[in-house]
């Protein structure tokens, strides 16, 4: 296991979504997921091309951006992919170093290092490409060039606080990428060779094959275990369409499949999300009959878990509680995982089968099997 960090990554700074209507997306993330609006840029701040809202809950920052016209590259992104993740942005020690090192190690440059500034100071910013049309920005606040920023978020944004009723979401646990058939190893090598990540866990089709929804997955992690990016590729099912292929067909390329958000009390978080109207996948009730044998002693009441539809899985170190939303767009693409970890560092392998049976049921209803 390596602890090298060649790019000087510190953590995920924010996740930027390109959406068709940022104003309405803001309302959805605030009212349904309990985020607070924290910052804004748009016509009122002199931004005539792109409008963005920064949504915050715990240590999670989501930027929701919509193009103001067809000329902005976001419009092309939306036309092709629908709403989706554009940028998984890292806070880094030095954006120039991160960018130069990444490009030297084989990354494709998207944005050259540059100053990003307003009256509150400046940051350094650069970006490289990852799977599909997704990018990784590098942002540094303090480096040898004396960059320092005191504004509410990033240069160009004004503070705009609209309080949401938080549901207890704390931090991004992992972000999963779906890549094309045969491309998983290539992208895992990219995260290894360019970002210095290592293979944390591998799931093959024996772990996660049902009749249709077969997939392969490798979890890549940074040396500090702060950032985990599982990479999925479709695998041959028994004649149906893998859920990963369904995503790729509708997203029209590789892209981010789900963002997993960690919470401290999954029962109360999920109860609030359901009250707010967030739609979750449900597994058959028989899942809960088999649960005690599979996971042994747990602190939670099984009837309560069943009522909310929360799943449990165990590894050597403990257990985790997790649940998955349905896709949050019309296209069956991006969705969320809500999870709580009680020692377990896994990803819910024991739930794959039950989950994929429900996903196939959804795919069948969509006419996509
Ligand atoms: Fe996940």
mmCIF file of C-alpha atoms and ligand atoms in Angstrom:
data_model
loop_
_atom_site.group_PDB
_atom_site.id
_atom_site.type_symbol
_atom_site.label_atom_id
_atom_site.label_comp_id
_atom_site.label_asym_id
_atom_site.label_seq_id
_atom_site.Cartn_x
_atom_site.Cartn_y
_atom_site.Cartn_z
ATOM 1 C CA UNK A 1 0.000 0.000 0.000
ATOM 2 C CA UNK A 2 1.375 3.363 -0.977
ATOM 3 C CA UNK A 3 0.965 6.709 0.712
ATOM 4 C CA UNK A 4 2.450 8.714 -2.119
ATOM 5 C CA UNK A 5 0.543 11.782 -3.202
ATOM 6 C CA UNK A 6 2.330 13.009 -6.329
ATOM 7 C CA UNK A 7 -0.201 15.761 -7.089
ATOM 8 C CA UNK A 8 -0.535 17.046 -3.524
ATOM 9 C CA UNK A 9 -4.276 16.359 -3.382
ATOM 10 C CA UNK A 10 -5.904 17.360 -0.103
ATOM 11 C CA UNK A 11 -9.603 16.614 -0.531
ATOM 12 C CA UNK A 12 -12.578 17.077 -2.831
ATOM 13 C CA UNK A 13 -13.162 20.841 -2.923
ATOM 14 C CA UNK A 14 -16.529 20.656 -4.693
ATOM 15 C CA UNK A 15 -18.486 18.717 -7.280
ATOM 16 C CA UNK A 16 -19.852 20.785 -10.156
ATOM 17 C CA UNK A 17 -22.979 19.667 -11.966
ATOM 18 C CA UNK A 18 -24.045 21.070 -15.311
ATOM 19 C CA UNK A 19 -27.821 21.343 -15.177
ATOM 20 C CA UNK A 20 -30.500 22.711 -17.491
ATOM 21 C CA UNK A 21 -31.978 25.079 -14.925
ATOM 22 C CA UNK A 22 -29.747 25.894 -11.952
ATOM 23 C CA UNK A 23 -32.475 27.862 -10.182
ATOM 24 C CA UNK A 24 -34.772 24.838 -10.089
ATOM 25 C CA UNK A 25 -31.941 22.425 -9.264
ATOM 26 C CA UNK A 26 -31.024 24.697 -6.325
ATOM 27 C CA UNK A 27 -34.579 24.394 -5.039
ATOM 28 C CA UNK A 28 -34.474 20.596 -5.357
ATOM 29 C CA UNK A 29 -31.152 20.180 -3.535
ATOM 30 C CA UNK A 30 -32.300 22.581 -0.819
ATOM 31 C CA UNK A 31 -35.843 21.315 -0.317
ATOM 32 C CA UNK A 32 -35.310 17.600 -0.983
ATOM 33 C CA UNK A 33 -31.710 16.971 0.151
ATOM 34 C CA UNK A 34 -31.484 19.683 2.825
ATOM 35 C CA UNK A 35 -28.554 21.652 1.393
ATOM 36 C CA UNK A 36 -28.209 25.368 2.145
ATOM 37 C CA UNK A 37 -27.492 27.843 -0.589
ATOM 38 C CA UNK A 38 -24.137 29.373 0.214
ATOM 39 C CA UNK A 39 -22.890 31.331 -2.781
ATOM 40 C CA UNK A 40 -24.009 32.543 -6.188
ATOM 41 C CA UNK A 41 -22.734 33.891 -9.471
ATOM 42 C CA UNK A 42 -24.875 35.024 -12.376
ATOM 43 C CA UNK A 43 -26.123 38.146 -14.137
ATOM 44 C CA UNK A 44 -26.158 40.147 -10.878
ATOM 45 C CA UNK A 45 -22.458 39.435 -10.331
ATOM 46 C CA UNK A 46 -21.504 40.230 -13.914
ATOM 47 C CA UNK A 47 -21.484 36.611 -15.130
ATOM 48 C CA UNK A 48 -23.378 36.675 -18.392
ATOM 49 C CA UNK A 49 -22.518 33.167 -19.629
ATOM 50 C CA UNK A 50 -23.031 30.836 -16.683
ATOM 51 C CA UNK A 51 -25.158 30.898 -13.535
ATOM 52 C CA UNK A 52 -23.999 28.855 -10.535
ATOM 53 C CA UNK A 53 -25.352 28.164 -7.082
ATOM 54 C CA UNK A 54 -23.072 26.669 -4.422
ATOM 55 C CA UNK A 55 -24.967 24.309 -2.141
ATOM 56 C CA UNK A 56 -23.466 23.252 1.166
ATOM 57 C CA UNK A 57 -24.265 20.644 3.803
ATOM 58 C CA UNK A 58 -21.655 19.491 6.314
ATOM 59 C CA UNK A 59 -18.409 19.409 4.347
ATOM 60 C CA UNK A 60 -20.153 18.778 1.029
ATOM 61 C CA UNK A 61 -20.044 21.527 -1.612
ATOM 62 C CA UNK A 62 -22.112 21.077 -4.770
ATOM 63 C CA UNK A 63 -21.929 23.674 -7.510
ATOM 64 C CA UNK A 64 -24.986 23.730 -9.782
ATOM 65 C CA UNK A 65 -24.217 25.517 -13.035
ATOM 66 C CA UNK A 66 -26.408 26.311 -16.022
ATOM 67 C CA UNK A 67 -25.348 27.969 -19.288
ATOM 68 C CA UNK A 68 -27.112 31.218 -20.218
ATOM 69 C CA UNK A 69 -26.960 30.485 -23.935
ATOM 70 C CA UNK A 70 -25.961 27.910 -26.529
ATOM 71 C CA UNK A 71 -22.446 29.404 -26.906
ATOM 72 C CA UNK A 72 -21.251 28.207 -23.506
ATOM 73 C CA UNK A 73 -19.570 24.757 -23.556
ATOM 74 C CA UNK A 74 -21.964 23.697 -20.776
ATOM 75 C CA UNK A 75 -24.769 23.830 -23.346
ATOM 76 C CA UNK A 76 -23.014 21.189 -25.438
ATOM 77 C CA UNK A 77 -22.465 19.087 -22.308
ATOM 78 C CA UNK A 78 -26.162 19.305 -21.455
ATOM 79 C CA UNK A 79 -27.302 18.508 -24.964
ATOM 80 C CA UNK A 80 -25.241 15.341 -24.982
ATOM 81 C CA UNK A 81 -25.404 14.134 -21.383
ATOM 82 C CA UNK A 82 -28.396 15.792 -19.775
ATOM 83 C CA UNK A 83 -27.821 16.971 -16.200
ATOM 84 C CA UNK A 84 -24.669 15.425 -14.814
ATOM 85 C CA UNK A 85 -21.335 15.783 -13.066
ATOM 86 C CA UNK A 86 -18.883 17.978 -14.959
ATOM 87 C CA UNK A 87 -16.101 18.535 -12.443
ATOM 88 C CA UNK A 88 -14.830 16.633 -9.433
ATOM 89 C CA UNK A 89 -12.614 19.444 -8.158
ATOM 90 C CA UNK A 90 -9.741 18.907 -5.745
ATOM 91 C CA UNK A 91 -8.242 21.236 -3.225
ATOM 92 C CA UNK A 92 -4.504 20.824 -3.747
ATOM 93 C CA UNK A 93 -1.340 22.191 -2.194
ATOM 94 C CA UNK A 94 -0.258 23.868 -5.411
ATOM 95 C CA UNK A 95 -2.411 23.863 -8.548
ATOM 96 C CA UNK A 96 0.566 24.522 -10.824
ATOM 97 C CA UNK A 97 2.444 21.548 -9.439
ATOM 98 C CA UNK A 98 -0.649 19.290 -9.545
ATOM 99 C CA UNK A 99 -1.354 20.211 -13.155
ATOM 100 C CA UNK A 100 2.239 19.964 -14.388
ATOM 101 C CA UNK A 101 2.810 16.664 -12.633
ATOM 102 C CA UNK A 102 -0.499 15.227 -13.894
ATOM 103 C CA UNK A 103 0.256 16.199 -17.497
ATOM 104 C CA UNK A 104 3.780 14.827 -17.183
ATOM 105 C CA UNK A 105 2.244 11.560 -15.985
ATOM 106 C CA UNK A 106 -0.048 11.354 -19.007
ATOM 107 C CA UNK A 107 -3.176 13.388 -18.196
ATOM 108 C CA UNK A 108 -4.903 15.452 -20.878
ATOM 109 C CA UNK A 109 -4.837 19.190 -20.125
ATOM 110 C CA UNK A 110 -8.207 20.990 -20.045
ATOM 111 C CA UNK A 111 -7.366 24.328 -18.414
ATOM 112 C CA UNK A 112 -3.822 25.675 -18.035
ATOM 113 C CA UNK A 113 -2.877 27.020 -14.598
ATOM 114 C CA UNK A 114 -4.151 30.562 -14.205
ATOM 115 C CA UNK A 115 -5.081 33.133 -11.586
ATOM 116 C CA UNK A 116 -8.746 33.226 -10.688
ATOM 117 C CA UNK A 117 -9.413 36.441 -8.865
ATOM 118 C CA UNK A 118 -11.813 39.046 -7.589
ATOM 119 C CA UNK A 119 -11.701 41.836 -4.974
ATOM 120 C CA UNK A 120 -11.260 39.246 -2.206
ATOM 121 C CA UNK A 121 -7.989 37.903 -3.589
ATOM 122 C CA UNK A 122 -7.084 35.076 -5.878
ATOM 123 C CA UNK A 123 -6.666 31.332 -6.171
ATOM 124 C CA UNK A 124 -4.762 29.265 -8.710
ATOM 125 C CA UNK A 125 -6.828 26.972 -10.881
ATOM 126 C CA UNK A 126 -6.132 24.350 -13.540
ATOM 127 C CA UNK A 127 -7.960 21.255 -14.839
ATOM 128 C CA UNK A 128 -7.317 17.882 -16.464
ATOM 129 C CA UNK A 129 -9.652 15.456 -18.223
ATOM 130 C CA UNK A 130 -10.889 12.168 -16.786
ATOM 131 C CA UNK A 131 -13.485 9.656 -18.099
ATOM 132 C CA UNK A 132 -16.067 10.879 -20.635
ATOM 133 C CA UNK A 133 -16.398 14.674 -20.567
ATOM 134 C CA UNK A 134 -15.709 14.781 -16.841
ATOM 135 C CA UNK A 135 -12.802 16.840 -15.512
ATOM 136 C CA UNK A 136 -10.752 17.251 -12.352
ATOM 137 C CA UNK A 137 -10.034 20.839 -11.373
ATOM 138 C CA UNK A 138 -7.090 21.653 -9.132
ATOM 139 C CA UNK A 139 -7.567 24.614 -6.804
ATOM 140 C CA UNK A 140 -4.981 26.056 -4.438
ATOM 141 C CA UNK A 141 -5.485 28.968 -2.090
ATOM 142 C CA UNK A 142 -2.040 29.533 -0.740
ATOM 143 C CA UNK A 143 1.074 28.892 -2.686
ATOM 144 C CA UNK A 144 4.452 30.430 -3.172
ATOM 145 C CA UNK A 145 3.043 33.104 -5.433
ATOM 146 C CA UNK A 146 1.223 34.526 -2.444
ATOM 147 C CA UNK A 147 -2.289 33.614 -3.504
ATOM 148 C CA UNK A 148 -4.751 34.083 -0.762
ATOM 149 C CA UNK A 149 -8.494 34.210 -0.926
ATOM 150 C CA UNK A 150 -10.896 35.541 1.685
ATOM 151 C CA UNK A 151 -14.205 35.482 -0.208
ATOM 152 C CA UNK A 152 -17.216 33.282 0.567
ATOM 153 C CA UNK A 153 -16.334 30.469 -1.880
ATOM 154 C CA UNK A 154 -14.299 31.017 -5.034
ATOM 155 C CA UNK A 155 -13.551 34.232 -6.933
ATOM 156 C CA UNK A 156 -16.590 35.611 -8.737
ATOM 157 C CA UNK A 157 -19.071 34.233 -6.227
ATOM 158 C CA UNK A 158 -20.990 36.365 -3.773
ATOM 159 C CA UNK A 159 -22.241 35.125 -0.445
ATOM 160 C CA UNK A 160 -25.921 34.246 -0.655
ATOM 161 C CA UNK A 161 -27.208 32.320 2.315
ATOM 162 C CA UNK A 162 -30.550 30.570 2.025
ATOM 163 C CA UNK A 163 -30.827 28.120 4.859
ATOM 164 C CA UNK A 164 -32.000 24.592 4.090
ATOM 165 C CA UNK A 165 -33.230 22.148 6.694
ATOM 166 C CA UNK A 166 -30.169 19.919 6.937
ATOM 167 C CA UNK A 167 -30.746 16.170 6.986
ATOM 168 C CA UNK A 168 -27.334 15.254 8.436
ATOM 169 C CA UNK A 169 -25.271 14.700 5.287
ATOM 170 C CA UNK A 170 -21.617 15.210 6.195
ATOM 171 C CA UNK A 171 -19.111 14.461 3.461
ATOM 172 C CA UNK A 172 -18.607 12.786 0.081
ATOM 173 C CA UNK A 173 -17.605 9.171 0.811
ATOM 174 C CA UNK A 174 -16.933 8.123 -2.782
ATOM 175 C CA UNK A 175 -17.861 8.981 -6.366
ATOM 176 C CA UNK A 176 -18.352 6.159 -8.844
ATOM 177 C CA UNK A 177 -17.457 6.438 -12.521
ATOM 178 C CA UNK A 178 -19.093 4.288 -15.189
ATOM 179 C CA UNK A 179 -16.789 3.630 -18.141
ATOM 180 C CA UNK A 180 -17.248 1.746 -21.401
ATOM 181 C CA UNK A 181 -16.871 -2.023 -21.759
ATOM 182 C CA UNK A 182 -13.198 -2.951 -21.650
ATOM 183 C CA UNK A 183 -12.084 0.449 -20.316
ATOM 184 C CA UNK A 184 -12.107 -0.189 -16.567
ATOM 185 C CA UNK A 185 -8.461 -1.183 -16.299
ATOM 186 C CA UNK A 186 -7.378 1.735 -18.434
ATOM 187 C CA UNK A 187 -9.087 4.228 -16.121
ATOM 188 C CA UNK A 188 -7.828 2.477 -13.001
ATOM 189 C CA UNK A 189 -4.316 2.755 -14.449
ATOM 190 C CA UNK A 190 -4.992 6.456 -15.031
ATOM 191 C CA UNK A 191 -5.848 6.975 -11.359
ATOM 192 C CA UNK A 192 -2.802 4.921 -10.366
ATOM 193 C CA UNK A 193 -0.266 6.426 -12.759
ATOM 194 C CA UNK A 194 -1.478 10.035 -12.825
ATOM 195 C CA UNK A 195 -2.974 10.604 -9.369
ATOM 196 C CA UNK A 196 -0.933 8.012 -7.438
ATOM 197 C CA UNK A 197 -4.019 6.091 -6.294
ATOM 198 C CA UNK A 198 -3.943 2.375 -5.469
ATOM 199 C CA UNK A 199 -6.374 -0.506 -5.965
ATOM 200 C CA UNK A 200 -8.407 -0.636 -2.790
ATOM 201 C CA UNK A 201 -10.912 -3.371 -3.674
ATOM 202 C CA UNK A 202 -11.801 -5.297 -6.815
ATOM 203 C CA UNK A 203 -15.241 -6.734 -7.512
ATOM 204 C CA UNK A 204 -15.603 -9.094 -10.415
ATOM 205 C CA UNK A 205 -18.658 -10.493 -12.096
ATOM 206 C CA UNK A 206 -18.848 -13.363 -9.604
ATOM 207 C CA UNK A 207 -19.527 -10.783 -6.907
ATOM 208 C CA UNK A 208 -21.956 -8.674 -8.818
ATOM 209 C CA UNK A 209 -23.701 -10.566 -11.543
ATOM 210 C CA UNK A 210 -27.430 -11.085 -11.654
ATOM 211 C CA UNK A 211 -29.266 -12.113 -14.743
ATOM 212 C CA UNK A 212 -28.813 -8.754 -16.455
ATOM 213 C CA UNK A 213 -27.058 -6.216 -14.288
ATOM 214 C CA UNK A 214 -23.558 -7.658 -14.389
ATOM 215 C CA UNK A 215 -20.719 -5.262 -13.801
ATOM 216 C CA UNK A 216 -17.084 -5.212 -12.825
ATOM 217 C CA UNK A 217 -15.731 -2.658 -10.417
ATOM 218 C CA UNK A 218 -12.390 -1.578 -9.011
ATOM 219 C CA UNK A 219 -12.210 0.915 -6.171
ATOM 220 C CA UNK A 220 -9.281 3.332 -6.500
ATOM 221 C CA UNK A 221 -8.186 5.253 -3.430
ATOM 222 C CA UNK A 222 -5.615 7.893 -2.622
ATOM 223 C CA UNK A 223 -2.886 6.892 -0.165
ATOM 224 C CA UNK A 224 -4.560 8.778 2.703
ATOM 225 C CA UNK A 225 -7.917 7.015 2.125
ATOM 226 C CA UNK A 226 -9.616 10.402 1.814
ATOM 227 C CA UNK A 227 -10.736 10.085 -1.774
ATOM 228 C CA UNK A 228 -12.252 6.918 -3.249
ATOM 229 C CA UNK A 229 -13.276 6.529 -6.852
ATOM 230 C CA UNK A 230 -14.762 3.149 -7.799
ATOM 231 C CA UNK A 231 -14.675 2.554 -11.561
ATOM 232 C CA UNK A 232 -17.383 0.323 -13.071
ATOM 233 C CA UNK A 233 -17.617 -1.266 -16.470
ATOM 234 C CA UNK A 234 -20.472 -3.315 -17.865
ATOM 235 C CA UNK A 235 -20.030 -7.087 -17.914
ATOM 236 C CA UNK A 236 -21.817 -9.669 -20.005
ATOM 237 C CA UNK A 237 -25.160 -10.543 -18.394
ATOM 238 C CA UNK A 238 -27.238 -13.458 -19.512
ATOM 239 C CA UNK A 239 -28.725 -11.671 -22.454
ATOM 240 C CA UNK A 240 -30.020 -8.458 -20.894
ATOM 241 C CA UNK A 241 -28.477 -5.038 -20.651
ATOM 242 C CA UNK A 242 -26.105 -4.225 -17.812
ATOM 243 C CA UNK A 243 -27.221 -1.263 -15.686
ATOM 244 C CA UNK A 244 -23.832 0.276 -16.522
ATOM 245 C CA UNK A 245 -24.557 -0.005 -20.238
ATOM 246 C CA UNK A 246 -27.974 1.583 -19.660
ATOM 247 C CA UNK A 247 -26.237 4.540 -18.004
ATOM 248 C CA UNK A 248 -23.703 4.872 -20.826
ATOM 249 C CA UNK A 249 -26.410 4.650 -23.485
ATOM 250 C CA UNK A 250 -28.340 7.508 -21.879
ATOM 251 C CA UNK A 251 -25.393 9.617 -20.710
ATOM 252 C CA UNK A 252 -23.921 9.054 -24.181
ATOM 253 C CA UNK A 253 -20.461 8.470 -22.727
ATOM 254 C CA UNK A 254 -18.635 7.443 -19.595
ATOM 255 C CA UNK A 255 -19.471 9.616 -16.593
ATOM 256 C CA UNK A 256 -20.097 9.829 -12.864
ATOM 257 C CA UNK A 257 -22.757 7.311 -11.845
ATOM 258 C CA UNK A 258 -23.338 8.012 -8.175
ATOM 259 C CA UNK A 259 -22.110 10.258 -5.432
ATOM 260 C CA UNK A 260 -22.130 8.576 -2.016
ATOM 261 C CA UNK A 261 -22.840 10.900 0.900
ATOM 262 C CA UNK A 262 -21.868 9.905 4.402
ATOM 263 C CA UNK A 263 -24.079 10.635 7.413
ATOM 264 C CA UNK A 264 -23.888 9.959 11.138
ATOM 265 C CA UNK A 265 -27.429 8.653 11.698
ATOM 266 C CA UNK A 266 -28.744 7.048 8.554
ATOM 267 C CA UNK A 267 -32.165 6.286 10.078
ATOM 268 C CA UNK A 268 -32.960 9.924 10.767
ATOM 269 C CA UNK A 269 -31.313 11.153 7.536
ATOM 270 C CA UNK A 270 -33.256 8.725 5.344
ATOM 271 C CA UNK A 271 -36.518 9.364 7.208
ATOM 272 C CA UNK A 272 -36.144 13.112 6.514
ATOM 273 C CA UNK A 273 -35.160 12.557 2.866
ATOM 274 C CA UNK A 274 -38.221 10.358 2.359
ATOM 275 C CA UNK A 275 -40.440 12.965 4.026
ATOM 276 C CA UNK A 276 -38.983 15.479 1.581
ATOM 277 C CA UNK A 277 -39.974 13.262 -1.326
ATOM 278 C CA UNK A 278 -36.601 11.767 -2.341
ATOM 279 C CA UNK A 279 -37.275 8.460 -4.090
ATOM 280 C CA UNK A 280 -35.233 5.408 -3.123
ATOM 281 C CA UNK A 281 -34.758 1.937 -4.551
ATOM 282 C CA UNK A 282 -36.444 -0.768 -2.510
ATOM 283 C CA UNK A 283 -35.405 -4.383 -2.170
ATOM 284 C CA UNK A 284 -37.904 -7.237 -1.657
ATOM 285 C CA UNK A 285 -39.074 -7.719 1.970
ATOM 286 C CA UNK A 286 -37.434 -11.158 2.033
ATOM 287 C CA UNK A 287 -34.112 -9.283 2.224
ATOM 288 C CA UNK A 288 -34.910 -8.421 5.849
ATOM 289 C CA UNK A 289 -35.805 -12.007 6.757
ATOM 290 C CA UNK A 290 -32.320 -13.114 5.702
ATOM 291 C CA UNK A 291 -30.574 -10.106 7.235
ATOM 292 C CA UNK A 292 -29.888 -11.347 10.816
ATOM 293 C CA UNK A 293 -28.160 -14.487 9.535
ATOM 294 C CA UNK A 294 -26.084 -12.516 7.086
ATOM 295 C CA UNK A 295 -24.883 -9.604 9.224
ATOM 296 C CA UNK A 296 -25.288 -10.837 12.817
ATOM 297 C CA UNK A 297 -25.762 -8.400 15.715
ATOM 298 C CA UNK A 298 -26.453 -4.803 14.789
ATOM 299 C CA UNK A 299 -27.566 -1.820 16.882
ATOM 300 C CA UNK A 300 -30.517 -0.931 14.677
ATOM 301 C CA UNK A 301 -34.022 -2.325 14.755
ATOM 302 C CA UNK A 302 -34.613 -4.457 11.661
ATOM 303 C CA UNK A 303 -38.266 -3.454 11.322
ATOM 304 C CA UNK A 304 -37.179 0.164 11.258
ATOM 305 C CA UNK A 305 -34.572 -0.581 8.579
ATOM 306 C CA UNK A 306 -37.207 -2.438 6.588
ATOM 307 C CA UNK A 307 -39.707 0.422 6.911
ATOM 308 C CA UNK A 308 -37.123 2.849 5.499
ATOM 309 C CA UNK A 309 -35.603 0.372 3.021
ATOM 310 C CA UNK A 310 -32.063 0.678 4.421
ATOM 311 C CA UNK A 311 -29.564 -2.097 3.574
ATOM 312 C CA UNK A 312 -26.821 -3.516 5.779
ATOM 313 C CA UNK A 313 -23.510 -5.174 4.968
ATOM 314 C CA UNK A 314 -20.645 -6.379 7.113
ATOM 315 C CA UNK A 315 -16.912 -6.921 6.701
ATOM 316 C CA UNK A 316 -14.171 -7.917 9.156
ATOM 317 C CA UNK A 317 -14.068 -4.483 10.705
ATOM 318 C CA UNK A 318 -17.731 -3.676 11.213
ATOM 319 C CA UNK A 319 -20.837 -2.948 9.208
ATOM 320 C CA UNK A 320 -22.346 -0.257 7.043
ATOM 321 C CA UNK A 321 -25.878 0.949 6.410
ATOM 322 C CA UNK A 322 -26.715 2.199 2.923
ATOM 323 C CA UNK A 323 -29.534 3.116 0.575
ATOM 324 C CA UNK A 324 -29.650 4.299 -3.033
ATOM 325 C CA UNK A 325 -31.894 6.912 -4.595
ATOM 326 C CA UNK A 326 -33.497 6.484 -7.973
ATOM 327 C CA UNK A 327 -31.848 8.560 -10.722
ATOM 328 C CA UNK A 328 -32.419 12.278 -10.059
ATOM 329 C CA UNK A 329 -32.891 13.189 -13.726
ATOM 330 C CA UNK A 330 -35.260 11.993 -16.456
ATOM 331 C CA UNK A 331 -32.456 10.014 -18.024
ATOM 332 C CA UNK A 332 -31.500 6.953 -15.939
ATOM 333 C CA UNK A 333 -28.056 8.363 -15.111
ATOM 334 C CA UNK A 334 -26.812 10.039 -11.903
ATOM 335 C CA UNK A 335 -28.122 8.923 -8.499
ATOM 336 C CA UNK A 336 -27.087 9.161 -4.839
ATOM 337 C CA UNK A 337 -26.079 6.741 -2.155
ATOM 338 C CA UNK A 338 -26.687 7.666 1.481
ATOM 339 C CA UNK A 339 -24.553 5.688 3.897
ATOM 340 C CA UNK A 340 -23.357 5.365 7.457
ATOM 341 C CA UNK A 341 -20.223 3.428 8.357
ATOM 342 C CA UNK A 342 -19.858 1.566 11.620
ATOM 343 C CA UNK A 343 -16.290 0.389 11.172
ATOM 344 C CA UNK A 344 -16.860 -1.207 7.775
ATOM 345 C CA UNK A 345 -14.664 0.162 4.989
ATOM 346 C CA UNK A 346 -16.414 -1.758 2.205
ATOM 347 C CA UNK A 347 -18.994 -0.749 -0.372
ATOM 348 C CA UNK A 348 -21.880 -3.107 0.367
ATOM 349 C CA UNK A 349 -20.877 -6.122 -1.699
ATOM 350 C CA UNK A 350 -23.367 -8.308 0.205
ATOM 351 C CA UNK A 351 -26.196 -6.066 -1.032
ATOM 352 C CA UNK A 352 -25.297 -6.096 -4.709
ATOM 353 C CA UNK A 353 -27.510 -9.046 -5.591
ATOM 354 C CA UNK A 354 -30.675 -7.775 -3.877
ATOM 355 C CA UNK A 355 -30.066 -4.277 -5.204
ATOM 356 C CA UNK A 356 -29.464 -5.346 -8.743
ATOM 357 C CA UNK A 357 -32.681 -7.340 -8.780
ATOM 358 C CA UNK A 358 -34.503 -4.069 -7.936
ATOM 359 C CA UNK A 359 -32.469 -2.127 -10.497
ATOM 360 C CA UNK A 360 -33.394 -4.672 -13.166
ATOM 361 C CA UNK A 361 -37.039 -4.258 -12.234
ATOM 362 C CA UNK A 362 -36.648 -0.490 -12.772
ATOM 363 C CA UNK A 363 -34.819 -1.089 -16.059
ATOM 364 C CA UNK A 364 -37.628 -3.376 -17.181
ATOM 365 C CA UNK A 365 -40.184 -0.624 -16.461
ATOM 366 C CA UNK A 366 -38.064 1.783 -18.490
ATOM 367 C CA UNK A 367 -37.946 -0.670 -21.411
ATOM 368 C CA UNK A 368 -34.159 -0.867 -21.086
ATOM 369 C CA UNK A 369 -33.407 -4.514 -20.402
HETATM 370 FE FE1 LIG B 1 -21.366 3.419 -3.718
#
